Each structure stands twice: as structure tokens, then as C-alpha cells.
PDB file of C-alpha atoms in Angstrom:
ATOM      1  CA  MET Y1432    -156.618 -70.737  92.322  1.00  0.00           C
ATOM      2  CA  PRO Y1433    -156.006 -73.584  94.996  1.00  0.00           C
ATOM      3  CA  PRO Y1434    -153.340 -76.059  95.095  1.00  0.00           C
ATOM      4  CA  LYS Y1435    -153.670 -78.911  92.740  1.00  0.00           C
ATOM      5  CA  VAL Y1436    -152.103 -82.378  94.894  1.00  0.00           C
ATOM      6  CA  ASP Y1437    -150.319 -85.726  92.476  1.00  0.00           C
ATOM      7  CA  TRP Y1438    -151.500 -87.970  94.780  1.00  0.00           C
ATOM      8  CA  GLU Y1439    -149.062 -89.912  93.757  1.00  0.00           C
ATOM      9  CA  LYS Y1440    -146.175 -88.261  93.771  1.00  0.00           C
ATOM     10  CA  CYS Y1441    -147.752 -86.632  97.289  1.00  0.00           C
ATOM     11  CA  ASP Y1442    -146.384 -89.450 100.403  1.00  0.00           C
ATOM     12  CA  GLY Y1443    -148.393 -87.502 102.831  1.00  0.00           C
ATOM     13  CA  CYS Y1444    -144.602 -86.664 103.897  1.00  0.00           C
ATOM     14  CA  LYS Y1445    -144.427 -89.578 105.767  1.00  0.00           C
ATOM     15  CA  GLY Y1446    -141.682 -90.340 108.885  1.00  0.00           C
ATOM     16  CA  LYS Y1447    -143.814 -87.339 109.399  1.00  0.00           C
ATOM     17  CA  ASP Y1448    -146.242 -86.151 113.136  1.00  0.00           C
ATOM     18  CA  GLU Y1449    -147.515 -83.652 110.492  1.00  0.00           C
ATOM     19  CA  PRO Y1450    -147.365 -83.133 106.665  1.00  0.00           C
ATOM     20  CA  LEU Y1451    -145.828 -79.671 105.606  1.00  0.00           C
ATOM     21  CA  CYS Y1452    -147.697 -78.364 103.433  1.00  0.00           C
ATOM     22  CA  GLU Y1453    -150.447 -78.479 106.772  1.00  0.00           C
ATOM     23  CA  GLN Y1454    -147.636 -77.246 108.909  1.00  0.00           C
ATOM     24  CA  ILE Y1455    -147.279 -74.208 106.155  1.00  0.00           C
ATOM     25  CA  CYS Y1456    -150.301 -72.862 105.409  1.00  0.00           C
ATOM     26  CA  PRO Y1457    -151.450 -69.835 106.813  1.00  0.00           C
ATOM     27  CA  GLY Y1458    -155.086 -70.608 106.788  1.00  0.00           C
ATOM     28  CA  ASN Y1459    -155.194 -74.059 108.177  1.00  0.00           C
ATOM     29  CA  LEU Y1460    -156.320 -74.731 104.550  1.00  0.00           C
ATOM     30  CA  MET Y1461    -153.682 -78.534 104.086  1.00  0.00           C
ATOM     31  CA  THR Y1462    -154.503 -81.444 105.641  1.00  0.00           C
ATOM     32  CA  LEU Y1463    -154.402 -85.104 104.501  1.00  0.00           C
ATOM     33  CA  ASN Y1464    -157.054 -87.810 103.077  1.00  0.00           C
ATOM     34  CA  GLU Y1465    -157.817 -90.490 104.561  1.00  0.00           C
ATOM     35  CA  ASN Y1466    -155.522 -92.385 102.412  1.00  0.00           C
ATOM     36  CA  ASN Y1467    -152.387 -90.143 103.696  1.00  0.00           C
ATOM     37  CA  LYS Y1468    -152.286 -87.655 100.831  1.00  0.00           C
ATOM     38  CA  ALA Y1469    -152.724 -83.447 101.178  1.00  0.00           C
ATOM     39  CA  PHE Y1470    -155.295 -82.058  99.827  1.00  0.00           C
ATOM     40  CA  CYS Y1471    -157.002 -78.356 100.382  1.00  0.00           C
ATOM     41  CA  ARG Y1472    -160.717 -77.711 102.630  1.00  0.00           C
ATOM     42  CA  PRO Y1473    -162.010 -75.190 101.805  1.00  0.00           C
ATOM     43  CA  TYR Y1474    -161.059 -74.650  98.045  1.00  0.00           C
ATOM     44  CA  ARG Y1475    -162.788 -71.780  98.497  1.00  0.00           C
ATOM     45  CA  HIS Y1476    -160.301 -70.475 101.444  1.00  0.00           C
ATOM     46  CA  CYS Y1477    -156.908 -70.925  99.557  1.00  0.00           C
ATOM     47  CA  TRP Y1478    -155.737 -66.954  99.147  1.00  0.00           C
ATOM     48  CA  ASP Y1479    -152.430 -68.127  96.742  1.00  0.00           C
ATOM     49  CA  CYS Y1480    -149.475 -68.036  99.142  1.00  0.00           C
ATOM     50  CA  MET Y1481    -148.249 -70.910  97.151  1.00  0.00           C
ATOM     51  CA  SER Y1482    -146.347 -71.767 101.068  1.00  0.00           C
ATOM     52  CA  CYS Y1483    -147.614 -75.815 100.208  1.00  0.00           C
ATOM     53  CA  THR Y1484    -146.324 -75.779  96.523  1.00  0.00           C
ATOM     54  CA  LYS Y1485    -142.641 -74.489  97.645  1.00  0.00           C
ATOM     55  CA  VAL Y1486    -142.414 -76.332 100.755  1.00  0.00           C
ATOM     56  CA  CYS Y1487    -142.973 -79.619  99.286  1.00  0.00           C
ATOM     57  CA  PRO Y1488    -140.290 -82.433  99.002  1.00  0.00           C
ATOM     58  CA  VAL Y1489    -141.091 -84.028  95.785  1.00  0.00           C
ATOM     59  CA  GLY Y1490    -142.741 -82.041  94.527  1.00  0.00           C
ATOM     60  CA  ALA Y1491    -145.861 -82.465  94.092  1.00  0.00           C
ATOM     61  CA  ILE Y1492    -148.069 -79.931  95.320  1.00  0.00           C
ATOM     62  CA  GLU Y1493    -148.794 -77.353  91.824  1.00  0.00           C
ATOM     63  CA  THR Y1494    -149.457 -74.121  91.222  1.00  0.00           C
ATOM     64  CA  ARG Y1495    -152.430 -73.251  89.418  1.00  0.00           C
ATOM     65  CA  ILE Y1496    -151.963 -69.918  87.094  1.00  0.00           C
ATOM     66  CA  PRO Y1497    -155.680 -68.280  87.270  1.00  0.00           C
ATOM     67  CA  PHE Y1498    -157.612 -68.281  83.672  1.00  0.00           C
ATOM     68  CA  GLN Y1499    -157.124 -64.307  83.092  1.00  0.00           C
ATOM     69  CA  ILE Y1500    -153.169 -64.583  83.575  1.00  0.00           C
ATOM     70  CA  GLY Y1501    -153.006 -68.110  81.843  1.00  0.00           C
ATOM     71  CA  TYR Y1502    -155.928 -70.322  80.401  1.00  0.00           C
ATOM     72  CA  HIS Y1503    -156.039 -73.979  81.376  1.00  0.00           C
ATOM     73  CA  GLY Y1504    -152.826 -75.577  81.161  1.00  0.00           C
ATOM     74  CA  ALA Y1505    -150.720 -73.374  82.533  1.00  0.00           C
ATOM     75  CA  LYS Y1506    -148.488 -73.941  85.406  1.00  0.00           C
ATOM     76  CA  LEU Y1507    -145.889 -72.128  88.029  1.00  0.00           C
ATOM     77  CA  ILE Y1508    -143.488 -74.375  89.392  1.00  0.00           C
ATOM     78  CA  PRO Y1509    -141.097 -73.414  92.001  1.00  0.00           C
ATOM     79  CA  MET Y1510    -138.010 -75.672  93.612  1.00  0.00           C
ATOM     80  CA  MET Y1511    -136.427 -75.069  95.946  1.00  0.00           C
ATOM     81  CA  GLY Y1512    -132.459 -74.775  96.095  1.00  0.00           C
ATOM     82  CA  THR Y1513    -130.319 -74.261  99.398  1.00  0.00           C
ATOM     83  CA  ASP Y1514    -130.075 -71.160  99.097  1.00  0.00           C
ATOM     84  CA  THR Y1515    -131.751 -69.751  95.710  1.00  0.00           C
ATOM     85  CA  ILE Y1516    -135.822 -71.062  94.186  1.00  0.00           C
ATOM     86  CA  THR Y1517    -136.070 -71.605  90.714  1.00  0.00           C
ATOM     87  CA  TRP Y1518    -139.640 -70.827  88.993  1.00  0.00           C
ATOM     88  CA  THR Y1519    -140.535 -72.809  86.103  1.00  0.00           C
ATOM     89  CA  CYS Y1520    -143.721 -70.945  84.227  1.00  0.00           C
ATOM     90  CA  GLN Y1521    -145.274 -73.569  81.313  1.00  0.00           C
ATOM     91  CA  ASP Y1522    -147.412 -71.077  79.164  1.00  0.00           C
ATOM     92  CA  ILE Y1523    -151.028 -72.907  77.247  1.00  0.00           C
ATOM     93  CA  HIS Y1524    -148.729 -73.878  74.794  1.00  0.00           C
ATOM     94  CA  GLY Y1525    -146.019 -75.364  76.288  1.00  0.00           C
ATOM     95  CA  ASN Y1526    -143.466 -73.545  76.490  1.00  0.00           C
ATOM     96  CA  VAL Y1527    -141.156 -73.286  79.138  1.00  0.00           C
ATOM     97  CA  THR Y1528    -139.384 -70.396  80.569  1.00  0.00           C
ATOM     98  CA  ARG Y1529    -137.018 -70.858  84.231  1.00  0.00           C
ATOM     99  CA  PHE Y1530    -136.647 -68.533  86.889  1.00  0.00           C
ATOM    100  CA  ARG Y1531    -133.666 -68.430  89.336  1.00  0.00           C
ATOM    101  CA  TYR Y1532    -133.550 -65.752  92.110  1.00  0.00           C
ATOM    102  CA  LYS Y1533    -131.496 -66.189  95.868  1.00  0.00           C
ATOM    103  CA  ASN Y1534    -133.428 -66.402  98.653  1.00  0.00           C
ATOM    104  CA  ARG Y1535    -133.572 -64.125 100.568  1.00  0.00           C
ATOM    105  CA  THR Y1536    -131.659 -64.352 104.032  1.00  0.00           C
ATOM    106  CA  ASP Y1537    -130.769 -62.695 107.275  1.00  0.00           C
ATOM    107  CA  GLU Y1538    -127.548 -62.062 106.257  1.00  0.00           C
ATOM    108  CA  ASP Y1539    -128.267 -59.204 102.640  1.00  0.00           C
TER     109      ASP Y1539
END
């Protein structure tokens, strides 16, 4: 499923020459529209790497879980920390589960 961008939150990484989601997308699919809001072009080419979701500094990008796994309303939201990533998983009933993992570093 392609990323869903909350345009109320997206600020287009103002102050940067290129938004972070555009810089990190391995498929060169993320870009800004005429209002400086991020979007994925074309959806069918996104392979769900979630790089844009992880790097968004304002949490404007979320990954929708395919209906085969989570049905409508299920979400998987990463929050990057300095050396950890916290995954928030919301199922179709609104139940929330969080998982926190230490990021890989060169010392590991």
C-alpha cells in the first residue's frame, strides 16, 4: 500500500532544498505538489519500504496495512528515536500495541 500523507501535518520540510521523503525514497516516487505537500507518484510503483514514513520529521506520512493483513482502519506508525524505533500498531478495532527496538549501529 502506498504511503498516506496527512496534508494538515506535512510542511514540505520547509527550510530544506529537498524534502526528506523525496531524498530517501529508493524509487524516486515521493515529491511535493504545488502546495508544497508530499505525495507518492504513481502509487502502484511503491514497494512499501516505509523509508518515507520513518524519516518524516512531523509524522505526516503513515503506512496503510493491506486489507489482507489489517483491513480498513489498521495502521502501522514508526517513530524514530536517537537509537531506537517505536512501532505503533493499531488494529481494525482501535486496539494499540507498541513495540520498541534498538536501531542497528556500527558498534553492533
